[in-house]
PDB file of C-alpha atoms in Angstrom:
ATOM      1  CA  MET R   1     158.799 122.856 -53.066  1.00 50.00           C
ATOM      2  CA  PRO R   2     158.424 122.807 -56.918  1.00 52.00           C
ATOM      3  CA  GLY R   3     159.713 125.810 -58.925  1.00 49.00           C
ATOM      4  CA  PHE R   4     157.503 128.351 -60.685  1.00 47.00           C
ATOM      5  CA  THR R   5     156.761 128.343 -64.459  1.00 51.00           C
ATOM      6  CA  LYS R   6     155.612 131.218 -66.617  1.00 46.00           C
ATOM      7  CA  ASP R   7     152.085 129.864 -66.584  1.00 51.00           C
ATOM      8  CA  ASP R   8     151.869 129.715 -62.765  1.00 48.00           C
ATOM      9  CA  HIS R   9     151.228 133.438 -62.341  1.00 47.00           C
ATOM     10  CA  LYS R  10     150.450 136.291 -64.711  1.00 48.00           C
ATOM     11  CA  GLY R  11     153.038 138.503 -63.017  1.00 49.00           C
ATOM     12  CA  PHE R  12     155.819 136.190 -64.177  1.00 47.00           C
ATOM     13  CA  SER R  13     154.809 136.081 -67.859  1.00 48.00           C
ATOM     14  CA  ASN R  14     157.431 138.664 -68.919  1.00 54.00           C
ATOM     15  CA  ILE R  15     160.337 137.127 -66.902  1.00 54.00           C
ATOM     16  CA  SER R  16     163.162 135.540 -68.849  1.00 59.00           C
ATOM     17  CA  ASP R  17     164.121 131.908 -68.386  1.00 60.00           C
ATOM     18  CA  ASP R  18     167.397 132.827 -66.651  1.00 62.00           C
ATOM     19  CA  GLU R  19     165.672 135.157 -64.195  1.00 61.00           C
ATOM     20  CA  LEU R  20     163.008 132.546 -63.531  1.00 54.00           C
ATOM     21  CA  GLU R  21     165.649 129.884 -62.847  1.00 62.00           C
ATOM     22  CA  LYS R  22     167.478 132.219 -60.451  1.00 60.00           C
ATOM     23  CA  LYS R  23     164.266 132.985 -58.620  1.00 56.00           C
ATOM     24  CA  ASN R  24     163.438 129.278 -58.328  1.00 56.00           C
ATOM     25  CA  SER R  25     166.968 128.556 -57.008  1.00 61.00           C
ATOM     26  CA  SER R  26     166.588 131.341 -54.431  1.00 60.00           C
ATOM     27  CA  MET R  27     163.225 130.034 -53.231  1.00 59.00           C
ATOM     28  CA  LYS R  28     164.572 126.468 -53.049  1.00 58.00           C
ATOM     29  CA  ALA R  29     167.458 127.663 -50.879  1.00 58.00           C
ATOM     30  CA  GLU R  30     165.014 129.461 -48.556  1.00 58.00           C
ATOM     31  CA  ASP R  31     162.910 126.291 -48.304  1.00 58.00           C
ATOM     32  CA  ASP R  32     165.989 124.227 -47.444  1.00 60.00           C
ATOM     33  CA  ASP R  33     166.899 126.748 -44.749  1.00 60.00           C
ATOM     34  CA  ASP R  34     163.370 126.584 -43.301  1.00 59.00           C
ATOM     35  CA  GLN R  35     163.498 122.771 -43.229  1.00 62.00           C
ATOM     36  CA  GLU R  36     166.878 122.846 -41.492  1.00 62.00           C
ATOM     37  CA  GLU R  37     165.520 125.268 -38.857  1.00 61.00           C
ATOM     38  CA  GLU R  38     162.452 123.069 -38.262  1.00 58.00           C
ATOM     39  CA  LYS R  39     164.688 120.037 -37.963  1.00 60.00           C
ATOM     40  CA  ASP R  40     166.912 121.850 -35.441  1.00 59.00           C
ATOM     41  CA  GLU R  41     163.870 122.938 -33.444  1.00 54.00           C
ATOM     42  CA  LEU R  42     162.531 119.375 -33.350  1.00 54.00           C
ATOM     43  CA  GLU R  43     165.916 118.082 -32.169  1.00 55.00           C
ATOM     44  CA  ASP R  44     166.004 120.797 -29.498  1.00 53.00           C
ATOM     45  CA  VAL R  45     162.504 119.813 -28.335  1.00 47.00           C
ATOM     46  CA  GLU R  46     163.477 116.130 -28.219  1.00 52.00           C
ATOM     47  CA  GLU R  47     166.610 116.996 -26.205  1.00 54.00           C
ATOM     48  CA  ILE R  48     164.517 119.075 -23.793  1.00 49.00           C
ATOM     49  CA  ASP R  49     162.001 116.192 -23.369  1.00 50.00           C
ATOM     50  CA  VAL R  50     164.783 113.703 -22.736  1.00 49.00           C
ATOM     51  CA  ALA R  51     166.423 116.062 -20.249  1.00 50.00           C
ATOM     52  CA  GLU R  52     163.110 116.605 -18.451  1.00 52.00           C
ATOM     53  CA  GLU R  53     162.518 112.836 -18.268  1.00 54.00           C
ATOM     54  CA  GLU R  54     166.016 112.323 -16.854  1.00 57.00           C
ATOM     55  CA  ASP R  55     165.395 115.082 -14.275  1.00 59.00           C
ATOM     56  CA  VAL R  56     162.099 113.424 -13.244  1.00 51.00           C
ATOM     57  CA  GLU R  57     163.812 110.040 -12.935  1.00 58.00           C
ATOM     58  CA  ASP R  58     166.613 111.600 -10.862  1.00 62.00           C
ATOM     59  CA  GLU R  59     164.049 113.278  -8.552  1.00 61.00           C
ATOM     60  CA  GLU R  60     162.133 109.999  -8.116  1.00 58.00           C
ATOM     61  CA  ALA R  61     165.374 108.140  -7.362  1.00 60.00           C
ATOM     62  CA  GLU R  62     166.335 110.759  -4.768  1.00 64.00           C
ATOM     63  CA  GLU R  63     162.878 110.498  -3.151  1.00 60.00           C
ATOM     64  CA  ASP R  64     163.179 106.687  -3.027  1.00 59.00           C
ATOM     65  CA  GLU R  65     166.613 106.962  -1.396  1.00 65.00           C
ATOM     66  CA  GLU R  66     165.256 109.442   1.182  1.00 62.00           C
ATOM     67  CA  GLU R  67     162.358 107.104   2.018  1.00 56.00           C
ATOM     68  CA  GLU R  68     164.751 104.162   2.433  1.00 59.00           C
ATOM     69  CA  GLU R  69     166.970 106.231   4.737  1.00 62.00           C
ATOM     70  CA  GLU R  70     163.944 107.237   6.844  1.00 56.00           C
ATOM     71  CA  GLU R  71     162.816 103.608   7.100  1.00 51.00           C
ATOM     72  CA  LYS R  72     166.292 102.518   8.216  1.00 52.00           C
ATOM     73  CA  LYS R  73     166.370 105.257  10.848  1.00 52.00           C
ATOM     74  CA  ALA R  74     162.914 104.235  12.062  1.00 47.00           C
ATOM     75  CA  GLU R  75     164.036 100.612  12.412  1.00 46.00           C
ATOM     76  CA  LYS R  76     167.147 101.579  14.380  1.00 48.00           C
ATOM     77  CA  THR R  77     165.329 104.032  16.643  1.00 46.00           C
ATOM     78  CA  PRO R  78     163.353 102.261  19.429  1.00 46.00           C
ATOM     79  CA  LYS R  79     159.744 103.291  19.680  1.00 45.00           C
ATOM     80  CA  LYS R  80     158.893 105.182  22.819  1.00 45.00           C
ATOM     81  CA  ALA R  81     155.776 104.307  24.699  1.00 42.00           C
ATOM     82  CA  GLY R  82     153.166 107.035  24.351  1.00 42.00           C
ATOM     83  CA  LYS R  83     152.170 108.966  27.405  1.00 44.00           C
ATOM     84  CA  GLY R  84     148.883 110.645  28.064  1.00 43.00           C
ATOM     85  CA  LYS R  85     145.420 110.206  26.687  1.00 44.00           C
ATOM     86  CA  GLY R  86     144.932 109.218  23.070  1.00 43.00           C
ATOM     87  CA  LYS R  87     148.502 107.995  22.478  1.00 44.00           C
ATOM     88  CA  ASP R  88     149.319 104.423  21.604  1.00 44.00           C
ATOM     89  CA  SER R  89     151.677 103.000  24.174  1.00 43.00           C
ATOM     90  CA  GLY R  90     152.604 100.063  21.930  1.00 43.00           C
ATOM     91  CA  PRO R  91     152.251  96.263  22.295  1.00 41.00           C
ATOM     92  CA  ALA R  92     155.071  96.025  24.865  1.00 41.00           C
ATOM     93  CA  SER R  93     153.060  98.009  27.407  1.00 42.00           C
ATOM     94  CA  LEU R  94     150.127  95.616  26.985  1.00 44.00           C
ATOM     95  CA  LYS R  95     152.199  92.568  27.864  1.00 52.00           C
ATOM     96  CA  PRO R  96     150.629  91.081  31.000  1.00 56.00           C
ATOM     97  CA  LYS R  97     152.737  91.047  34.143  1.00 76.00           C
ATOM     98  CA  VAL R  98     152.903  88.016  36.420  1.00 82.00           C
ATOM     99  CA  VAL R  99     151.386  88.549  39.864  1.00 87.00           C
ATOM    100  CA  TYR R 100     151.547  85.866  42.541  1.00 91.00           C
ATOM    101  CA  TYR R 101     148.768  85.712  45.077  1.00 91.00           C
ATOM    102  CA  CYS R 102     147.870  83.332  47.883  1.00 94.00           C
ATOM    103  CA  PRO R 103     144.823  81.166  47.079  1.00 92.00           C
ATOM    104  CA  ARG R 104     143.845  81.074  50.773  1.00 92.00           C
ATOM    105  CA  CYS R 105     144.170  84.656  52.076  1.00 92.00           C
ATOM    106  CA  TYR R 106     144.409  86.376  48.654  1.00 90.00           C
ATOM    107  CA  LYS R 107     147.438  88.433  49.603  1.00 91.00           C
ATOM    108  CA  VAL R 108     149.664  89.605  46.768  1.00 90.00           C
ATOM    109  CA  PHE R 109     153.439  89.216  46.725  1.00 90.00           C
ATOM    110  CA  TYR R 110     154.813  92.720  46.200  1.00 84.00           C
ATOM    111  CA  ARG R 111     158.334  94.014  46.799  1.00 82.00           C
ATOM    112  CA  ASN R 112     159.456  90.852  48.556  1.00 85.00           C
ATOM    113  CA  LYS R 113     156.539  90.675  50.960  1.00 88.00           C
ATOM    114  CA  TRP R 114     152.914  89.552  51.101  1.00 91.00           C
ATOM    115  CA  ILE R 115     150.436  92.417  51.288  1.00 89.00           C
ATOM    116  CA  LYS R 116     146.710  92.962  50.958  1.00 86.00           C
ATOM    117  CA  ASP R 117     146.261  94.959  47.778  1.00 71.00           C
ATOM    118  CA  SER R 118     142.919  95.732  46.174  1.00 62.00           C
ATOM    119  CA  MET R 119     144.483  98.051  43.579  1.00 64.00           C
ATOM    120  CA  VAL R 120     145.773  95.305  41.276  1.00 60.00           C
ATOM    121  CA  ASP R 121     143.925  95.340  37.972  1.00 58.00           C
ATOM    122  CA  ILE R 122     143.406  91.623  37.338  1.00 57.00           C
ATOM    123  CA  SER R 123     142.662  92.254  33.651  1.00 58.00           C
ATOM    124  CA  LEU R 124     146.206  93.518  33.055  1.00 57.00           C
ATOM    125  CA  VAL R 125     148.142  90.803  34.880  1.00 71.00           C
ATOM    126  CA  ARG R 126     148.701  87.082  34.621  1.00 80.00           C
ATOM    127  CA  LYS R 127     147.861  85.425  37.907  1.00 84.00           C
ATOM    128  CA  GLU R 128     149.993  82.687  39.424  1.00 91.00           C
ATOM    129  CA  LEU R 129     149.386  80.913  42.711  1.00 94.00           C
ATOM    130  CA  ALA R 130     151.704  80.560  45.684  1.00 95.00           C
ATOM    131  CA  TYR R 131     150.865  80.146  49.368  1.00 95.00           C
ATOM    132  CA  CYS R 132     152.095  82.896  51.642  1.00 94.00           C
ATOM    133  CA  ASP R 133     154.288  81.959  54.614  1.00 91.00           C
ATOM    134  CA  LYS R 134     151.511  82.266  57.204  1.00 92.00           C
ATOM    135  CA  CYS R 135     149.074  80.091  55.250  1.00 93.00           C
ATOM    136  CA  LEU R 136     151.738  77.428  54.778  1.00 90.00           C
ATOM    137  CA  GLU R 137     152.400  77.359  58.521  1.00 88.00           C
ATOM    138  CA  LYS R 138     148.704  77.084  59.370  1.00 86.00           C
ATOM    139  CA  ASN R 139     147.868  74.564  56.647  1.00 82.00           C
ATOM    140  CA  TRP R 140     150.823  72.258  56.357  1.00 75.00           C
ATOM    141  CA  GLY R 141     150.221  69.906  53.446  1.00 81.00           C
ATOM    142  CA  SER R 142     148.941  72.522  51.009  1.00 90.00           C
ATOM    143  CA  PHE R 143     150.856  72.743  47.742  1.00 95.00           C
ATOM    144  CA  ILE R 144     150.632  74.136  44.217  1.00 96.00           C
ATOM    145  CA  GLY R 145     152.863  71.688  42.373  1.00 97.00           C
ATOM    146  CA  SER R 146     153.465  67.978  42.846  1.00 97.00           C
ATOM    147  CA  ILE R 147     156.063  65.613  41.375  1.00 97.00           C
ATOM    148  CA  GLU R 148     155.542  61.877  41.723  1.00 97.00           C
ATOM    149  CA  ILE R 149     158.629  59.757  41.099  1.00 97.00           C
ATOM    150  CA  TYR R 150     158.114  56.141  40.051  1.00 96.00           C
ATOM    151  CA  ASP R 151     161.441  54.331  40.086  1.00 95.00           C
ATOM    152  CA  LYS R 152     162.177  50.679  40.798  1.00 93.00           C
ATOM    153  CA  GLU R 153     165.667  51.695  41.858  1.00 92.00           C
ATOM    154  CA  LEU R 154     164.405  54.333  44.292  1.00 94.00           C
ATOM    155  CA  THR R 155     165.863  52.529  47.324  1.00 93.00           C
ATOM    156  CA  GLU R 156     169.375  52.628  45.859  1.00 94.00           C
ATOM    157  CA  ARG R 157     169.349  56.248  44.653  1.00 94.00           C
ATOM    158  CA  LYS R 158     166.792  58.005  46.816  1.00 95.00           C
ATOM    159  CA  ASP R 159     169.341  60.151  48.654  1.00 96.00           C
ATOM    160  CA  GLU R 160     171.061  61.024  45.389  1.00 96.00           C
ATOM    161  CA  MET R 161     167.782  62.118  43.798  1.00 96.00           C
ATOM    162  CA  ILE R 162     166.748  64.205  46.807  1.00 97.00           C
ATOM    163  CA  GLU R 163     170.069  66.011  46.728  1.00 97.00           C
ATOM    164  CA  PHE R 164     169.659  66.614  42.999  1.00 97.00           C
ATOM    165  CA  ILE R 165     166.124  67.992  43.522  1.00 97.00           C
ATOM    166  CA  ASN R 166     167.314  70.395  46.218  1.00 96.00           C
ATOM    167  CA  ASN R 167     170.074  71.589  43.905  1.00 96.00           C
ATOM    168  CA  VAL R 168     167.529  72.338  41.168  1.00 96.00           C
ATOM    169  CA  GLU R 169     165.554  74.455  43.625  1.00 96.00           C
ATOM    170  CA  ARG R 170     168.667  76.326  44.746  1.00 94.00           C
ATOM    171  CA  ASP R 171     169.962  76.970  41.225  1.00 93.00           C
ATOM    172  CA  MET R 172     166.673  77.958  39.584  1.00 93.00           C
ATOM    173  CA  GLU R 173     167.032  81.253  37.748  1.00 88.00           C
ATOM    174  CA  ASP R 174     165.051  84.269  39.025  1.00 86.00           C
ATOM    175  CA  ARG R 175     163.579  82.233  41.882  1.00 88.00           C
ATOM    176  CA  GLN R 176     161.318  84.194  44.218  1.00 89.00           C
ATOM    177  CA  LEU R 177     161.557  83.800  48.009  1.00 88.00           C
ATOM    178  CA  PHE R 178     158.305  81.825  48.135  1.00 93.00           C
ATOM    179  CA  GLU R 179     159.283  79.483  45.269  1.00 94.00           C
ATOM    180  CA  LYS R 180     160.441  76.555  47.313  1.00 95.00           C
ATOM    181  CA  ILE R 181     159.993  72.884  48.027  1.00 96.00           C
ATOM    182  CA  ILE R 182     157.348  72.411  50.708  1.00 95.00           C
ATOM    183  CA  ASN R 183     158.003  68.753  51.425  1.00 95.00           C
ATOM    184  CA  ILE R 184     159.648  65.574  50.103  1.00 96.00           C
ATOM    185  CA  THR R 185     158.265  62.262  51.303  1.00 95.00           C
ATOM    186  CA  GLU R 186     158.140  58.593  50.295  1.00 95.00           C
ATOM    187  CA  LYS R 187     154.955  56.494  50.410  1.00 93.00           C
ATOM    188  CA  ASN R 188     154.586  52.953  49.057  1.00 90.00           C
ATOM    189  CA  ASP R 189     157.853  53.151  47.075  1.00 93.00           C
ATOM    190  CA  ILE R 190     156.749  56.422  45.443  1.00 95.00           C
ATOM    191  CA  LEU R 191     158.716  59.613  46.074  1.00 97.00           C
ATOM    192  CA  TYR R 192     156.568  62.757  46.340  1.00 97.00           C
ATOM    193  CA  VAL R 193     157.924  66.283  45.938  1.00 97.00           C
ATOM    194  CA  PHE R 194     155.532  69.154  46.788  1.00 97.00           C
ATOM    195  CA  THR R 195     156.292  72.707  45.646  1.00 97.00           C
ATOM    196  CA  ASN R 196     154.786  76.129  46.191  1.00 96.00           C
ATOM    197  CA  THR R 197     154.654  77.082  42.483  1.00 96.00           C
ATOM    198  CA  THR R 198     153.974  75.340  39.183  1.00 96.00           C
ATOM    199  CA  LYS R 199     157.165  76.854  37.780  1.00 95.00           C
ATOM    200  CA  LEU R 200     159.380  75.130  40.325  1.00 96.00           C
ATOM    201  CA  ALA R 201     157.545  71.821  39.844  1.00 97.00           C
ATOM    202  CA  GLN R 202     158.179  71.952  36.099  1.00 96.00           C
ATOM    203  CA  GLU R 203     161.800  72.934  36.640  1.00 96.00           C
ATOM    204  CA  ILE R 204     162.410  69.944  38.917  1.00 97.00           C
ATOM    205  CA  ALA R 205     160.597  67.538  36.583  1.00 96.00           C
ATOM    206  CA  ARG R 206     162.606  68.699  33.576  1.00 95.00           C
ATOM    207  CA  GLY R 207     165.813  68.387  35.582  1.00 96.00           C
ATOM    208  CA  ILE R 208     165.012  64.789  36.563  1.00 96.00           C
ATOM    209  CA  ARG R 209     164.089  63.934  32.977  1.00 95.00           C
ATOM    210  CA  TYR R 210     167.360  65.414  31.710  1.00 95.00           C
ATOM    211  CA  GLU R 211     169.503  63.736  34.401  1.00 94.00           C
ATOM    212  CA  TYR R 212     167.885  60.295  34.592  1.00 94.00           C
ATOM    213  CA  GLY R 213     165.952  59.898  31.328  1.00 93.00           C
ATOM    214  CA  GLY R 214     162.595  58.147  31.567  1.00 93.00           C
ATOM    215  CA  SER R 215     159.242  59.672  30.642  1.00 93.00           C
ATOM    216  CA  ILE R 216     157.109  62.520  32.018  1.00 94.00           C
ATOM    217  CA  GLN R 217     153.354  63.006  32.261  1.00 94.00           C
ATOM    218  CA  TYR R 218     151.831  66.450  33.036  1.00 96.00           C
ATOM    219  CA  GLU R 219     148.426  67.012  34.602  1.00 95.00           C
ATOM    220  CA  TRP R 220     147.018  70.551  34.939  1.00 95.00           C
ATOM    221  CA  PHE R 221     144.115  71.635  37.175  1.00 94.00           C
ATOM    222  CA  GLU R 222     141.951  74.700  37.808  1.00 92.00           C
ATOM    223  CA  ARG R 223     142.771  76.543  34.583  1.00 88.00           C
ATOM    224  CA  ASN R 224     146.463  75.658  34.743  1.00 91.00           C
ATOM    225  CA  GLN R 225     146.874  77.013  38.290  1.00 93.00           C
ATOM    226  CA  TYR R 226     147.957  73.666  39.783  1.00 96.00           C
ATOM    227  CA  ILE R 227     150.149  70.936  38.328  1.00 97.00           C
ATOM    228  CA  ARG R 228     150.954  67.293  38.952  1.00 97.00           C
ATOM    229  CA  VAL R 229     153.947  65.759  37.184  1.00 97.00           C
ATOM    230  CA  LYS R 230     154.558  62.002  37.068  1.00 96.00           C
ATOM    231  CA  TRP R 231     158.014  60.739  36.218  1.00 96.00           C
ATOM    232  CA  PHE R 232     158.639  57.086  35.324  1.00 95.00           C
ATOM    233  CA  SER R 233     162.192  55.818  35.109  1.00 93.00           C
ATOM    234  CA  GLU R 234     160.903  53.360  32.484  1.00 90.00           C
ATOM    235  CA  ILE R 235     157.659  53.454  30.540  1.00 83.00           C
ATOM    236  CA  GLN R 236     156.810  49.843  31.417  1.00 83.00           C
ATOM    237  CA  ASN R 237     156.938  50.783  35.120  1.00 82.00           C
ATOM    238  CA  ARG R 238     153.394  52.153  34.816  1.00 83.00           C
ATOM    239  CA  GLU R 239     151.954  48.674  35.157  1.00 85.00           C
ATOM    240  CA  TYR R 240     154.302  47.851  38.040  1.00 88.00           C
ATOM    241  CA  PHE R 241     153.131  50.874  40.065  1.00 91.00           C
ATOM    242  CA  LYS R 242     149.454  50.625  39.106  1.00 89.00           C
ATOM    243  CA  SER R 243     148.296  49.130  42.436  1.00 90.00           C
ATOM    244  CA  ARG R 244     150.445  51.586  44.415  1.00 91.00           C
ATOM    245  CA  ILE R 245     148.944  54.526  42.529  1.00 90.00           C
ATOM    246  CA  ARG R 246     145.440  53.315  43.321  1.00 90.00           C
ATOM    247  CA  ALA R 247     146.281  52.920  47.017  1.00 91.00           C
ATOM    248  CA  ALA R 248     147.821  56.414  47.176  1.00 90.00           C
ATOM    249  CA  LYS R 249     144.684  57.943  45.648  1.00 88.00           C
ATOM    250  CA  GLU R 250     142.450  56.135  48.118  1.00 88.00           C
ATOM    251  CA  ASN R 251     144.553  57.487  50.980  1.00 88.00           C
ATOM    252  CA  ARG R 252     144.600  60.924  49.328  1.00 89.00           C
ATOM    253  CA  ILE R 253     148.377  61.032  49.151  1.00 90.00           C
ATOM    254  CA  GLY R 254     149.498  63.737  46.767  1.00 91.00           C
ATOM    255  CA  VAL R 255     145.887  64.775  46.099  1.00 91.00           C
ATOM    256  CA  PHE R 256     144.883  68.435  45.859  1.00 90.00           C
ATOM    257  CA  SER R 257     142.277  69.666  48.325  1.00 83.00           C
ATOM    258  CA  PHE R 258     139.816  70.535  45.557  1.00 84.00           C
ATOM    259  CA  GLU R 259     139.929  67.092  43.899  1.00 83.00           C
ATOM    260  CA  ASP R 260     136.816  64.961  44.347  1.00 68.00           C
ATOM    261  CA  ARG R 261     136.908  62.474  47.163  1.00 53.00           C
TER     262      ARG R 261
END
């Protein structure tokens, strides 16, 4: 702030130069003190702002850590299926269960026995076919799965292959009582294996493929409810067995009852 002169104000016209200089020095000192106070206040405000920003950042960091901890706990804690109306029971509860039923008498296999059950909600289960014991006895020759073995060396290793097939049936994991081989027979140098489920037929076919090599052909029928598997010890054997396959079809050997005559 500039100092006063005698001409600045009428009240100062009679003041001596020394008194005027002292007054100007005093006012300058007051101005310097005011500027220092303003500077200190600004620094205090800046420190407060910085402190507040640091507090906000610390709070946000703590919130982020809490959210991460909650997410980790949620991942470790298994979700419980909801009970009662309006609660989501989760995808696991909607997974369809496998229910085996007889395609002839429509009995359902439940608790290790065949029963008539009209309470099964078909929309919530996956249906698989298997003949019940009584229907198999009355209709010998019915089957769900079929394996046709085409092997030029069948004469030499027929017994070995039959033993291997029976072992696959015996050792199959989680095999139900009705999952069994219905019959094994040879016609026109072709070995036929008939099973009561598609699962067992696939298991046997995969076992043969793994043990003896060759190639496999799958044929599904009636919306994947029945299966026919053809195994060739060598791919070129298809032409060798062509006439035998035609003769077997004409005699309805290994043909499902629903296939066109």
